[in-house]
Coordinates of C-alpha atoms and ligand atoms in Angstrom, one line a residue:
X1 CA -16.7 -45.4 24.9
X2 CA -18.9 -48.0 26.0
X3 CA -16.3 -50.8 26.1
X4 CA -14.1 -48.9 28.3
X5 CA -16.2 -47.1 30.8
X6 CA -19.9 -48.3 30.8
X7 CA -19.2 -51.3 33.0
X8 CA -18.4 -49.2 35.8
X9 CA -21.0 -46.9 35.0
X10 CA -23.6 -49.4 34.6
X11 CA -22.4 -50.2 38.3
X12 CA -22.5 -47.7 40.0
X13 CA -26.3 -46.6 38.8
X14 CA -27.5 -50.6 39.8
X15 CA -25.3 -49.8 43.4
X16 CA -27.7 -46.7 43.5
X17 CA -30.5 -48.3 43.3
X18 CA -30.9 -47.8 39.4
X19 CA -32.3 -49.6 36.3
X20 CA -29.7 -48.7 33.3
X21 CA -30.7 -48.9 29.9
X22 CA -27.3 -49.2 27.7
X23 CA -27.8 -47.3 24.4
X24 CA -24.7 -47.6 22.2
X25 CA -24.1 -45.6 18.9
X26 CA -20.8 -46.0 16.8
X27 CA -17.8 -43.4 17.4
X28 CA -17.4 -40.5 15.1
X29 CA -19.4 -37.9 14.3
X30 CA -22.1 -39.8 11.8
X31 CA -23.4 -40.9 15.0
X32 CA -24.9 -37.3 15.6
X33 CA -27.6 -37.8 12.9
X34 CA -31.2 -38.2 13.4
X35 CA -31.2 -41.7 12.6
X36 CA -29.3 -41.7 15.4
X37 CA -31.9 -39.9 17.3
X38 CA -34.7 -42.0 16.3
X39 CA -32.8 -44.9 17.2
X40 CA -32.4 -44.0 20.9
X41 CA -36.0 -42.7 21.1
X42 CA -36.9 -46.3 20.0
X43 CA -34.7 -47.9 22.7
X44 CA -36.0 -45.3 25.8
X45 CA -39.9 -46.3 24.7
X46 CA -38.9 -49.8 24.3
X47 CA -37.6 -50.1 28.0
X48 CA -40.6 -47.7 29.3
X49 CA -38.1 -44.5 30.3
X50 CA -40.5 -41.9 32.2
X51 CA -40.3 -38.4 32.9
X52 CA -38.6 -38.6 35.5
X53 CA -36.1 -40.8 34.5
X54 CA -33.1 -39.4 33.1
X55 CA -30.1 -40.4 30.9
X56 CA -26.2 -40.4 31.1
X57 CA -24.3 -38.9 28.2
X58 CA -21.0 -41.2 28.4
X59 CA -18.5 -40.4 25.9
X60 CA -17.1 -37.4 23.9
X61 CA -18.7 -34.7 22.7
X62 CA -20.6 -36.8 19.5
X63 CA -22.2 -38.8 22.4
X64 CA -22.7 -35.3 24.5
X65 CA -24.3 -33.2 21.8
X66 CA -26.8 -36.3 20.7
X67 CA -27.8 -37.8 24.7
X68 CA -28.7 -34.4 25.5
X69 CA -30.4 -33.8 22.3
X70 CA -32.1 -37.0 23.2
X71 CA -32.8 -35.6 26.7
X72 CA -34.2 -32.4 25.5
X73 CA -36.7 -33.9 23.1
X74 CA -37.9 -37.3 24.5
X75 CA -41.5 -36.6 26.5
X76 CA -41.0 -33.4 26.4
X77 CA -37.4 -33.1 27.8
X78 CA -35.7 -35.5 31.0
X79 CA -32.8 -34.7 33.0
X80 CA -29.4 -36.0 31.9
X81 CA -26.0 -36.0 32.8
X82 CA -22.7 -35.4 31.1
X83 CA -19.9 -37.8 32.0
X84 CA -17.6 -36.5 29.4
X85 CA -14.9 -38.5 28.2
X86 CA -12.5 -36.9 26.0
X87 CA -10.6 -33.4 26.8
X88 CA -12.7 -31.1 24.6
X89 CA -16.0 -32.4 26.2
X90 CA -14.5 -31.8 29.4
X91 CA -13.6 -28.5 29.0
X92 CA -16.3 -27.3 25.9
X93 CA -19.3 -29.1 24.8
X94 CA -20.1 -31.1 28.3
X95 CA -20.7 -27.1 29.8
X96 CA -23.7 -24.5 28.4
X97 CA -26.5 -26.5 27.3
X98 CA -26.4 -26.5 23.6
X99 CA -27.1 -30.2 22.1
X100 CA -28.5 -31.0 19.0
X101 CA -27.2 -33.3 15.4
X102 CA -26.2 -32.9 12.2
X103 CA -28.3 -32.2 8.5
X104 CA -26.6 -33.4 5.6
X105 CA -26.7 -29.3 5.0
X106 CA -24.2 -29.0 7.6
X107 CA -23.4 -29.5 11.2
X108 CA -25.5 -28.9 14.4
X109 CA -28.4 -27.6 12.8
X110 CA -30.9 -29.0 14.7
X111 CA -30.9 -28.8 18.2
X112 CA -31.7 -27.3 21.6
X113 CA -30.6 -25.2 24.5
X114 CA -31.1 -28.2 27.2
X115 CA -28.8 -28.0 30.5
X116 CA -27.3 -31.0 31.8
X117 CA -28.0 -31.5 35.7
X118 CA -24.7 -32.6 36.4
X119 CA -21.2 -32.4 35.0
X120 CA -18.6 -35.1 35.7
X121 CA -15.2 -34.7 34.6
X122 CA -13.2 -37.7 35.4
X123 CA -9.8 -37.2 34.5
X124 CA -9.0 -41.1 35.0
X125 CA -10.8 -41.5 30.9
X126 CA -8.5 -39.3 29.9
X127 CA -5.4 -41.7 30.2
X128 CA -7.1 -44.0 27.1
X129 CA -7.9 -40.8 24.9
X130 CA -5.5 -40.6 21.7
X131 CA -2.5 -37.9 21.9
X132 CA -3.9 -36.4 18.7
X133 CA -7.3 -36.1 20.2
X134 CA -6.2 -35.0 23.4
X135 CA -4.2 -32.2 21.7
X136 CA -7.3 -31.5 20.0
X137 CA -9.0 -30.4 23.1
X138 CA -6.3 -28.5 24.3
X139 CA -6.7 -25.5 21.5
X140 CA -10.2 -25.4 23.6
X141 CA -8.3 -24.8 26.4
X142 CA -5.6 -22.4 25.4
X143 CA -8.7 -20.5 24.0
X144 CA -10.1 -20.0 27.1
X145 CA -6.7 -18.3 28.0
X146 CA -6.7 -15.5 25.4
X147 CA -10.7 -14.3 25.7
X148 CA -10.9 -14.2 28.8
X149 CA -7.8 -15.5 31.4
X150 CA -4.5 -14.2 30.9
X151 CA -3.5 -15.5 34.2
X152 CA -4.9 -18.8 32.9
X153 CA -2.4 -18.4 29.5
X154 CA 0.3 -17.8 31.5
X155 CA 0.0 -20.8 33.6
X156 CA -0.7 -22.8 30.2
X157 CA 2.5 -21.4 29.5
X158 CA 4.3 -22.4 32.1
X159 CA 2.7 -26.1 32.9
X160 CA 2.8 -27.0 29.0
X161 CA 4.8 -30.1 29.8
X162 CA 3.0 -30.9 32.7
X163 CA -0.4 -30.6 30.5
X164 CA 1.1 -32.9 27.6
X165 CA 2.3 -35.6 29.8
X166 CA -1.3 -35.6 31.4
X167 CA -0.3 -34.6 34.5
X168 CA -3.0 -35.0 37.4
X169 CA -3.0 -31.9 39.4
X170 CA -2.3 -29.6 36.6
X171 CA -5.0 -31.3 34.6
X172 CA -7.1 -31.2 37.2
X173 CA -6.9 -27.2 37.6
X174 CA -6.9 -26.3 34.1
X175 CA -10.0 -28.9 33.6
X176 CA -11.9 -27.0 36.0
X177 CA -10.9 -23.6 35.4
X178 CA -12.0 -24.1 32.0
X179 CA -15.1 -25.2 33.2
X180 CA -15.8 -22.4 35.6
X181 CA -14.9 -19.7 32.4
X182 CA -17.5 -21.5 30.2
X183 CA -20.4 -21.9 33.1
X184 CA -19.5 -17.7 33.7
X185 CA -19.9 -16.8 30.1
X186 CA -22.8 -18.9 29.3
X187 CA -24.5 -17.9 32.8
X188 CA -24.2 -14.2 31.3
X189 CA -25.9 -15.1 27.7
X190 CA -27.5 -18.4 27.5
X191 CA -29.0 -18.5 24.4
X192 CA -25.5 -16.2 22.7
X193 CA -27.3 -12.8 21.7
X194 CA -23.8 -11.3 23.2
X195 CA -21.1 -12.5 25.1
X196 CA -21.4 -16.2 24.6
X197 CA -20.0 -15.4 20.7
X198 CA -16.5 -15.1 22.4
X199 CA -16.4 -18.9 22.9
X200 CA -16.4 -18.7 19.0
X201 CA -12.9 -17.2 18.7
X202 CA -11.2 -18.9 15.8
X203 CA -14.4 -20.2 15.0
X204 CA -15.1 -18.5 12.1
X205 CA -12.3 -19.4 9.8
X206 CA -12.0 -22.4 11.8
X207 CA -15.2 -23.8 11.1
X208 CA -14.9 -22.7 7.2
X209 CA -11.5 -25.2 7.2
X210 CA -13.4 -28.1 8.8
X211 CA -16.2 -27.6 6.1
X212 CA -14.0 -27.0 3.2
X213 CA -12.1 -30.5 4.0
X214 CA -15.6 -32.0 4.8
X215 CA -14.3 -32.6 7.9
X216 CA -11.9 -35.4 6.8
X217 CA -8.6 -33.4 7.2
X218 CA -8.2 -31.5 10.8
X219 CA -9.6 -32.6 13.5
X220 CA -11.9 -29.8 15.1
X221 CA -9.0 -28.6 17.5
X222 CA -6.7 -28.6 14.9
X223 CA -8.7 -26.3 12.5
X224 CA -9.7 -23.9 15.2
X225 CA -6.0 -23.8 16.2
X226 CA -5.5 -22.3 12.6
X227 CA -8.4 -20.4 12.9
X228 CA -7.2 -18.7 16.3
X229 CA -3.7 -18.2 14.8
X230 CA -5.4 -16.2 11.7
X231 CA -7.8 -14.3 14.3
X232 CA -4.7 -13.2 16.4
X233 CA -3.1 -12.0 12.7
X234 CA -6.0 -10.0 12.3
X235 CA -6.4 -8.5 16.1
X236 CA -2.5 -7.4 15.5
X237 CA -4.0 -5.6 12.6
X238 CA -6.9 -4.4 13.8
X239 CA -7.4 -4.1 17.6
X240 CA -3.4 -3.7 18.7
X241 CA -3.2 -6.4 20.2
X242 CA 0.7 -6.1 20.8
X243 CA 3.0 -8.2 18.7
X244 CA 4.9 -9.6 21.7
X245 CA 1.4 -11.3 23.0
X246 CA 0.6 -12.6 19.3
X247 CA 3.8 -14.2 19.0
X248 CA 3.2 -15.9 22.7
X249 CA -0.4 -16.9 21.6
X250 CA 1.8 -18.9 18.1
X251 CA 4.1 -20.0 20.6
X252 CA 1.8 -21.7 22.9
X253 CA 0.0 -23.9 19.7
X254 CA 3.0 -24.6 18.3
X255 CA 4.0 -25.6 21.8
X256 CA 1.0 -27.8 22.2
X257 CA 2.1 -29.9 18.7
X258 CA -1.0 -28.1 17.4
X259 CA -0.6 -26.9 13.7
X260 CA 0.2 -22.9 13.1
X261 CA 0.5 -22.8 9.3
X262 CA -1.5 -24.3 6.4
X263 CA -1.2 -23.9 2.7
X264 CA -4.7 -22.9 0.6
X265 CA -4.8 -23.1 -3.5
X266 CA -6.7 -19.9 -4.8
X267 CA -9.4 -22.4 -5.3
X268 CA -9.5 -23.8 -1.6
X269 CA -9.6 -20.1 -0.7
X270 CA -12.4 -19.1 -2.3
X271 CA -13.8 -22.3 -1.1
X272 CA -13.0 -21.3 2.3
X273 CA -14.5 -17.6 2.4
X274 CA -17.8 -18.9 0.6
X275 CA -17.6 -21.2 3.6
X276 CA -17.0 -18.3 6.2
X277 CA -20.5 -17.1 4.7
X278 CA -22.5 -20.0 4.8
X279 CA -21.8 -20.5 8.8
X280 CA -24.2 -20.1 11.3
X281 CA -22.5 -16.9 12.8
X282 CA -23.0 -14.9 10.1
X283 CA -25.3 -11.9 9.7
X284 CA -27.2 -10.6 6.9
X285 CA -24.5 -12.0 5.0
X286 CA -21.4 -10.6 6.7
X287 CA -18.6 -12.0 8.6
X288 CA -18.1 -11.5 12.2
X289 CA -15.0 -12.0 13.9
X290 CA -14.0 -12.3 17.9
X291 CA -10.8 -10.3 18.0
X292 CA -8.1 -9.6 20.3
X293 CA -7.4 -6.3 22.0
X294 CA -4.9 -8.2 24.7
X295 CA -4.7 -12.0 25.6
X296 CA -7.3 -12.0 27.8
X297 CA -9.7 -9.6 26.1
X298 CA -11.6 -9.9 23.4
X299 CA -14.4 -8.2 21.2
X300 CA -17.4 -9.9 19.2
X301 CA -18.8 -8.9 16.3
X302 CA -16.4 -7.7 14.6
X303 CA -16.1 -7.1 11.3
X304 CA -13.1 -7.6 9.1
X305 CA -12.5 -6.3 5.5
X306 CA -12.0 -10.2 2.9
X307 CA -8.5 -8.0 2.0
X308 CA -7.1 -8.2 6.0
X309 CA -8.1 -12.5 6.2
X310 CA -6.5 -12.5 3.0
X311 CA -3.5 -11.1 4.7
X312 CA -3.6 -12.8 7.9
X313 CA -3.6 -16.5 5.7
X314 CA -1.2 -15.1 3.6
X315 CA 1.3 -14.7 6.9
X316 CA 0.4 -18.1 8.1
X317 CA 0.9 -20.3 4.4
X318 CA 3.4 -22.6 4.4
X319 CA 6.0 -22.0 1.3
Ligands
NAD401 N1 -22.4 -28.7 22.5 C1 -21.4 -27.9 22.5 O1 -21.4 -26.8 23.1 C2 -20.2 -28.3 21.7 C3 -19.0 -27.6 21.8 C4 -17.9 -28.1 21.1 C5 -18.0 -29.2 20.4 N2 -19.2 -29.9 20.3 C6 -19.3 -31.1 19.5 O2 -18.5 -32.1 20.1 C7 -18.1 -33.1 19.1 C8 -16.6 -33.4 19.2 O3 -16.4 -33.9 20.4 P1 -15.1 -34.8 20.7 O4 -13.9 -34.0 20.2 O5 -15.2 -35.2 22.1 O6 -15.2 -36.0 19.7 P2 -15.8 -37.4 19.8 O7 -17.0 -37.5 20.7 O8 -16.0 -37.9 18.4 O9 -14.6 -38.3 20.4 C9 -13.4 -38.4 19.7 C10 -13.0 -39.9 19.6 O10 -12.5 -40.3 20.9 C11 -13.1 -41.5 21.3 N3 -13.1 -41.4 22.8 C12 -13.9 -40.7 23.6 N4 -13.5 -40.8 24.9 C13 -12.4 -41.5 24.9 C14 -11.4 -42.0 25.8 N5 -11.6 -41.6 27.1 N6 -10.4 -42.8 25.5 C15 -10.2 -43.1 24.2 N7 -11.0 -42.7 23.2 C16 -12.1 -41.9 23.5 C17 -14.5 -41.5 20.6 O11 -15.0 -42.7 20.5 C18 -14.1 -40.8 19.3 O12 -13.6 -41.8 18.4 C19 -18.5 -32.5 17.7 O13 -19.7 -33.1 17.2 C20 -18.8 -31.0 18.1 O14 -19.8 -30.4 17.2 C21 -20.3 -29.5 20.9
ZN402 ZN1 -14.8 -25.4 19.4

């Protein structure tokens, strides 16, 4: 994002009475490597960065995860910022502290627990962020809804064409309600030995259908969309969550031009579950899920029989 926003950035730190350093790294999600790292550690030495100096993560959540990874490591750990850039860094990985970069073995597994000083959401860098994207991050959002606002669903509900056309005010609410949910749950369990797992709902299977499309195919929205969708099969089955609230939770995806149905071969399936059990989340082997009792309410640590995911894919193929 540095063509767009650092300028202005870069500005406002010299008005301050600043000396910026501008580190670029190239957009997608290669960037969150440790060559990556090393690169940026090489720039902060080269220009003399102290401990008390402090770095700006500007961009999406790529530029989020590594800065602060950055920030967490270099002497020790500086402050840093997030100026987030794109909807899901707004309203996800900008908020809680967890930075870190990718292993060729898989995604985010080195990293940190490192809280940013400072959040800012301007909703101004929005207006340049892709529709697909944007949509993206709204699954975020309408996540935040069913574990733990219904009142925050139902506005979702309600303001859905106010939220796609990028609406200020009703950007601006949602952007900081969803803020203030994720700052409440990760204020309760930092480092997720409980609560913090609900920000994983739709993760699991989620997660297994970015892996098994080595992340080429969805866009991490988009899979956790599925991923929600199958997790709100299974809390029908499982939890009661009532059939009238399931269908509203489809509803509000479908509404959001996110996708609700995907078609597996037997071998992509397989693919997928071996995936569910290579995640991170996972337990001496077995899969936990975050379920739905209501919209609003969910359980961790749930566990759920391969027959009932089988099931709750099986309603959501497309024939
Ligand atoms: N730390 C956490 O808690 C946490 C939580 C969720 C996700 N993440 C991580 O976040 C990353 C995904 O973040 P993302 O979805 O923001 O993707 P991203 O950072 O790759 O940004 C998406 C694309 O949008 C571009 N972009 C950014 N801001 C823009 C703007 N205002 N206008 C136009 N284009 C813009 C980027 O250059 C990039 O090409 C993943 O690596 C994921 O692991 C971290
Ligand atoms: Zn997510």
């Amino acid at each position: 994002m540095a063509p767009k926003f650092a300028g202005a950035v870069r500005k406002t730190l010299v008005k301050a009475g600043f000396d910026p350093l501008l580190v670029t790294v190239p957009a997608g999600e290669t960037a969150k490597s440790l060559s990556s790292v090393q690169a940026c550690y090489d720039r902060l030495a080269l220009h003399r960065l102290e401990r008390k100096s402090f770095i700006v993560a500007l961009g999406g959540g790529v530029v989020g995860d590594l800065a602060g990874f950055v920030a967490a490591t270099y002497l020790r750990g500086i402050d840093f910022v997030q100026v987030p850039t794109t909807l899901l860094a707004q309203v996800d990985s900008s908020v809680g502290g967890k930075v870190g970069v990718n292993l060729k073995a898989g995604k985010n597994l080195v990293g940190a627990f490192h809280q940013p000083r400072l959040v800012i959401c301007d909703l101004e860098t929005l207006k340049t962020l892709p529709a697909r994207e944007y949509r993206a991050g709204l699954a975020e959002v309408i996540k935040y809804g069913i574990i733990y606002d219904a009142g925050l669903f139902a506005r979702l509900e309600h303001d859905l064409p106010r939220l796609l056309r990028r609406e200020p005010k009703t950007l601006a609410a949602v952007v900081a309600r969803c803020c203030e949910i994720k700052a409440d749950v990760v204020g309760q369990d930092e480092t997720e030995s409980g609560l913090r797992a609900i920000l994983n709902f739709g993760h699991t299977i989620g997660h297994a259908l970015e892996a098994i499309s080595s992340y080429g195919t969805y866009l991490h929205g988009e899979a956790i969309s599925l991923g929600q969708i199958a997790a709100t099969g299974i809390s029908a089955r499982t939890l009661g969550l009532p059939a009238r609230e399931a269908n509203r939770i489809r509803l509000l995806f479908h509404g959001a031009g996110l996708p609700t149905r995907l078609k597996l071969t037997t071998a992509q399936r397989r693919k997928l579950f071996q995936a569910m059990r290579l995640d991170k989340k996972v337990s001496g082997g077995e899969i936990r899920f975050v379920l739905a009792r209501r919209i609003g309410r969910v359980e961790w640590g749930q566990r759920v029989s391969d027959r009932l995911i089988h099931e709750a894919l099986d309603a959501i193929e497309n024939r």
